[in-house]
mmCIF file of C-alpha atoms in Angstrom:
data_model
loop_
_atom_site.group_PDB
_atom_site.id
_atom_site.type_symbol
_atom_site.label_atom_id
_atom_site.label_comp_id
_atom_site.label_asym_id
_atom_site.label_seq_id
_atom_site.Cartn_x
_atom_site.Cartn_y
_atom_site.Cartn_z
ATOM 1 C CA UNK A 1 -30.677 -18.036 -30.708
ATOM 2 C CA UNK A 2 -31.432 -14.821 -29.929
ATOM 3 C CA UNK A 3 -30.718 -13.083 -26.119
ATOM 4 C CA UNK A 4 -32.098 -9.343 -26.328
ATOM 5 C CA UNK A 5 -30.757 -9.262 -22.542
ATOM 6 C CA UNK A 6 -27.513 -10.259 -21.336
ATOM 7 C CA UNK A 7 -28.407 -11.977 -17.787
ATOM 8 C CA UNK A 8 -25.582 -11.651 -15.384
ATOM 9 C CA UNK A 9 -23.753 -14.917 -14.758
ATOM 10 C CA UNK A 10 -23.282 -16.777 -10.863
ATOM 11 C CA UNK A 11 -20.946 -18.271 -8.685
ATOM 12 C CA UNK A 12 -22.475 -20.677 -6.665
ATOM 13 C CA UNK A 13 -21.352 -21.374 -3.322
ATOM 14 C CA UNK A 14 -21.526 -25.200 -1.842
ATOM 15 C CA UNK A 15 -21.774 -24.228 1.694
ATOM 16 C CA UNK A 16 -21.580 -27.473 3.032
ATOM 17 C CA UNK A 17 -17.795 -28.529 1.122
ATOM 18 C CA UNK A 18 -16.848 -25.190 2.160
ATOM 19 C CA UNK A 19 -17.508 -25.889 5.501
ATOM 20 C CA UNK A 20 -15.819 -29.883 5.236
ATOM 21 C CA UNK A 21 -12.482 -28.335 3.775
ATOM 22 C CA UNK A 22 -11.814 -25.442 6.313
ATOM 23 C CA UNK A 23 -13.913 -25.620 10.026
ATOM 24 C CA UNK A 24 -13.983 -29.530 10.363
ATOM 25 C CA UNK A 25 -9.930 -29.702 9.821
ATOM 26 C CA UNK A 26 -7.759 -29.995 12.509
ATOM 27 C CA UNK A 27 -10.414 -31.713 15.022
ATOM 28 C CA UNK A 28 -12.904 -28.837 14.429
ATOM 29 C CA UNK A 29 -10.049 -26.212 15.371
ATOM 30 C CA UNK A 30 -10.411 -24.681 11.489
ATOM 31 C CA UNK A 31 -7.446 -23.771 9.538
ATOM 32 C CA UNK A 32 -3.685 -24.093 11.470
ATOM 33 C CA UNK A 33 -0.640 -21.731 10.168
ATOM 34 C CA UNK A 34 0.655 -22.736 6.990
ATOM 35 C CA UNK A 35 -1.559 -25.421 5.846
ATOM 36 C CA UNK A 36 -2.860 -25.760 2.026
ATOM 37 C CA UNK A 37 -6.746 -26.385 1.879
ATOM 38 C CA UNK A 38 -7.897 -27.672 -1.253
ATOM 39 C CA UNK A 39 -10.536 -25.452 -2.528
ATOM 40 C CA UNK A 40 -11.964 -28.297 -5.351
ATOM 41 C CA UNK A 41 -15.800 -28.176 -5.602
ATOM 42 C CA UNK A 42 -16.478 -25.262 -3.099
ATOM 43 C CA UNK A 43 -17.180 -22.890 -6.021
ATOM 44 C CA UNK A 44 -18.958 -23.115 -9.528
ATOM 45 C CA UNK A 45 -19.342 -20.847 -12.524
ATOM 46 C CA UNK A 46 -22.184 -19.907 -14.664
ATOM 47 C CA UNK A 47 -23.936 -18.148 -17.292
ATOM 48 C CA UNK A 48 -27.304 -18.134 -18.035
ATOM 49 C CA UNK A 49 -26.771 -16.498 -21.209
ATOM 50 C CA UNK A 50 -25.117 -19.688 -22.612
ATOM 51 C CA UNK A 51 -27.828 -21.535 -22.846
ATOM 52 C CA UNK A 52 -29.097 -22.419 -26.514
ATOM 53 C CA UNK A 53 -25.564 -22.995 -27.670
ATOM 54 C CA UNK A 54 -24.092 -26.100 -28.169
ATOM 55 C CA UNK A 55 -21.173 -27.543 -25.695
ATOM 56 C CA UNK A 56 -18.263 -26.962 -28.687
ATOM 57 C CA UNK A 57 -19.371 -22.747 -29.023
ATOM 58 C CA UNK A 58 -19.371 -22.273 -25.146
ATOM 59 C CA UNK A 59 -16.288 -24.017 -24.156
ATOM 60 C CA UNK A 60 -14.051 -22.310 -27.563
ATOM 61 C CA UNK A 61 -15.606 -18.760 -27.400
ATOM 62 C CA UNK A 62 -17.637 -17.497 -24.007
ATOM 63 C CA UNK A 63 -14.960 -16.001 -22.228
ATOM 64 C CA UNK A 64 -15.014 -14.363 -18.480
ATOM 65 C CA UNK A 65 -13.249 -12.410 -16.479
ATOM 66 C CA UNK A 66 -12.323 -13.827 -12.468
ATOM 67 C CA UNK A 67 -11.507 -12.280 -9.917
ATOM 68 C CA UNK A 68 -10.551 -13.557 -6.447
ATOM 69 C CA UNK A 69 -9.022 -11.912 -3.531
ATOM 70 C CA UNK A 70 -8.762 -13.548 0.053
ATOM 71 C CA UNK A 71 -7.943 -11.299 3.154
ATOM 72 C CA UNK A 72 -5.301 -13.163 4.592
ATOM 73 C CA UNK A 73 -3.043 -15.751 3.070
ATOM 74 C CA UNK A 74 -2.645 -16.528 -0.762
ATOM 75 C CA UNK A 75 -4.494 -18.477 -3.550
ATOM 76 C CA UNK A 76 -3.102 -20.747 -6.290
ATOM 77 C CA UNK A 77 -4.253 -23.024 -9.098
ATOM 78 C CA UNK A 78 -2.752 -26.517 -7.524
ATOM 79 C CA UNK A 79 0.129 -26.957 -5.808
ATOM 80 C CA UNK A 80 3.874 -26.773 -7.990
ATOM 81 C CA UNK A 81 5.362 -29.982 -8.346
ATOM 82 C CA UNK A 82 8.883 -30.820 -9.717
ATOM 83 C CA UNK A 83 7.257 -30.437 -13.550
ATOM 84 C CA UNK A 84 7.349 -26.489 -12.522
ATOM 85 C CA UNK A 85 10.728 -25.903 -11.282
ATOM 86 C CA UNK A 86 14.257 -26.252 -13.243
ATOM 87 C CA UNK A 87 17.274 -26.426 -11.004
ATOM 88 C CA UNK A 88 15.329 -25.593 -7.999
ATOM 89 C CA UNK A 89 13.992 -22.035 -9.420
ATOM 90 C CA UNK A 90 10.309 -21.927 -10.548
ATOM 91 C CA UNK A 91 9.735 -21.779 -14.315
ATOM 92 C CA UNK A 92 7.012 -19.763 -15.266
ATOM 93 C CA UNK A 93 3.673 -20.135 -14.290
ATOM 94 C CA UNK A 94 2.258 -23.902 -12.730
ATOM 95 C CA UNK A 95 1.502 -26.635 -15.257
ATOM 96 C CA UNK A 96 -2.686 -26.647 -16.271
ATOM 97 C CA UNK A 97 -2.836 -23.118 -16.136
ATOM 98 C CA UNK A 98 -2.148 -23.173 -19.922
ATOM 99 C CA UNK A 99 -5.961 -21.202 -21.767
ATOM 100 C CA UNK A 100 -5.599 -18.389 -18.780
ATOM 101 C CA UNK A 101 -4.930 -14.653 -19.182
ATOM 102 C CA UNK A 102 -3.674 -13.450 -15.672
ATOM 103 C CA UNK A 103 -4.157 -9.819 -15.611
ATOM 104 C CA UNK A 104 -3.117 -10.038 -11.485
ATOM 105 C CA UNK A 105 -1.160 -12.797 -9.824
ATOM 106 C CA UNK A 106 0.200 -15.605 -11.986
ATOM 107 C CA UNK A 107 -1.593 -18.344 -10.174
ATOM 108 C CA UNK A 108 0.603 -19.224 -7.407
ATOM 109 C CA UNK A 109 0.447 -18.000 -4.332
ATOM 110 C CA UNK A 110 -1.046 -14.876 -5.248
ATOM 111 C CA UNK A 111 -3.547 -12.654 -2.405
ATOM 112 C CA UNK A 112 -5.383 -12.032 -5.360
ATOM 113 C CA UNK A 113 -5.964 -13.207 -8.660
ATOM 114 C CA UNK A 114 -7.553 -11.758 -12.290
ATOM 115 C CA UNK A 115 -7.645 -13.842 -14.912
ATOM 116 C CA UNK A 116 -9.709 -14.161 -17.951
ATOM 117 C CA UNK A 117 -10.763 -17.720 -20.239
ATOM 118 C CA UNK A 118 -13.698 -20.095 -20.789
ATOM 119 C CA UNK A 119 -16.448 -20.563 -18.290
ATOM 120 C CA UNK A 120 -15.202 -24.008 -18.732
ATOM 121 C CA UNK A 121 -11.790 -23.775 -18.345
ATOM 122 C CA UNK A 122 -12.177 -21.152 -15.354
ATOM 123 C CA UNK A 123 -14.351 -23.960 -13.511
ATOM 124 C CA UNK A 124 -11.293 -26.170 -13.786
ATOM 125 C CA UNK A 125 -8.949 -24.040 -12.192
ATOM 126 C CA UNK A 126 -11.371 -23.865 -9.197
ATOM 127 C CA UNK A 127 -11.253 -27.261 -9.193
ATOM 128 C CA UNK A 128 -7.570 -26.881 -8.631
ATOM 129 C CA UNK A 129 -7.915 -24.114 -5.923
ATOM 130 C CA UNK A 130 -5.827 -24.137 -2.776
ATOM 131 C CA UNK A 131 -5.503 -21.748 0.208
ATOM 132 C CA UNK A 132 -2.335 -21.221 2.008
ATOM 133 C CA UNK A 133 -2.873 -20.012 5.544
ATOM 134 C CA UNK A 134 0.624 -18.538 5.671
ATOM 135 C CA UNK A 135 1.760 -17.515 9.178
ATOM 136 C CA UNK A 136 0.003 -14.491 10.110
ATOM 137 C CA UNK A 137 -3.741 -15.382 9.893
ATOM 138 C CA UNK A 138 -3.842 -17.576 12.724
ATOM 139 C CA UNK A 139 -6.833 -16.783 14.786
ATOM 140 C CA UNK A 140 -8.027 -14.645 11.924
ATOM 141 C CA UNK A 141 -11.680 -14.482 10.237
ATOM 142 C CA UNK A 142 -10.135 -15.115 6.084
ATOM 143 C CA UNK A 143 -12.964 -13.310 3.364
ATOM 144 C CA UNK A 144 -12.491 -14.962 0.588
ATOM 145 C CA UNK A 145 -14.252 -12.779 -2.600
ATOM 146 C CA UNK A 146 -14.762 -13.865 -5.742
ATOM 147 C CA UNK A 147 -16.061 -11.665 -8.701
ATOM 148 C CA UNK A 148 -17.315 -12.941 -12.199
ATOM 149 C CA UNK A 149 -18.342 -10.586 -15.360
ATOM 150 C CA UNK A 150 -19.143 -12.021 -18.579
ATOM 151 C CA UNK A 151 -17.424 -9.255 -20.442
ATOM 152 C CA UNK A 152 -21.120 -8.550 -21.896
ATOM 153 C CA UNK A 153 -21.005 -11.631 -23.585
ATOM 154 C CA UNK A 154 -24.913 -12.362 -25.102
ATOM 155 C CA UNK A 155 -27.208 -10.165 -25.231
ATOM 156 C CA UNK A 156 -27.012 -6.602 -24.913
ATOM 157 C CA UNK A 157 -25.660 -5.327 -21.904
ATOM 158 C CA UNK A 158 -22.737 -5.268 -19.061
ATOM 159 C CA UNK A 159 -21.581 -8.390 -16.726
#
């Protein structure tokens, strides 16, 4: 299959999980100081250019770089659980980000993140996506951006 253009890939936003995980919590109040919302579902990858190659060649070998950045409080992918700690002090990076290249942030608790890997396996870690309010965005408006580029994969051309 041939792609003389490389079509720039989307994040699609479900508006309507968005809106279930963050303004109906707390009786409709939004978001309270230092809560974790789970993130799961609000956001998808993808890339049109992919098409025409089978499921084993797009989840091995199309790679993309994320970016997300959120204005107030942090980001990570999941929450750390005992498997991630050794005598109280974290070890490393949080267990399932294993396939990631973190150019920013290390996937916990990070304002913003950069990380590179599979379409595939980048749509899992948003599965895994939480926000931590932190203290200091209470009666804030939280941006929350997210940038994808395709690193020119297919076709000739940018992201």
């Amino acid at each position: 299959v041939v792609h003389p253009v490389n079509s720039p890939p989307s994040i699609v936003v479900d508006g309507a999980r968005l809106r279930e995980v963050t303004a109906l919590r707390a009786g409709g109040r939004g978001i309270r100081s230092h809560e974790d919302v789970a993130l799961g579902g609000v956001l998808l990858l993808a890339d049109p250019d992919e098409e025409g190659f089978d499921d084993w060649y797009a989840a091995r070998v199309h790679v993309a770089r994320l970016q997300l950045e959120v204005s107030c409080g942090t980001l990570s992918f999941g929450i750390p659980g005992e498997q991630d700690y050794v005598l109280g002090v974290q070890n490393g990076s949080i267990a399932g980000t294993e396939g990631l290249t973190f150019y920013t942030g290390d996937g916990s608790k990070d304002r913003k993140m950069d990380v590179s890997s599979t379409l595939n396996q980048l749509n899992r870690q948003l599965y895994r996506l939480y926000f931590h309010s932190g203290g200091n965005c209470r009666g804030k408006e939280i941006t929350l951006s997210v940038d994808l580029d395709d690193l020119g994969n297919f076709g000739a051309g940018g992201s």
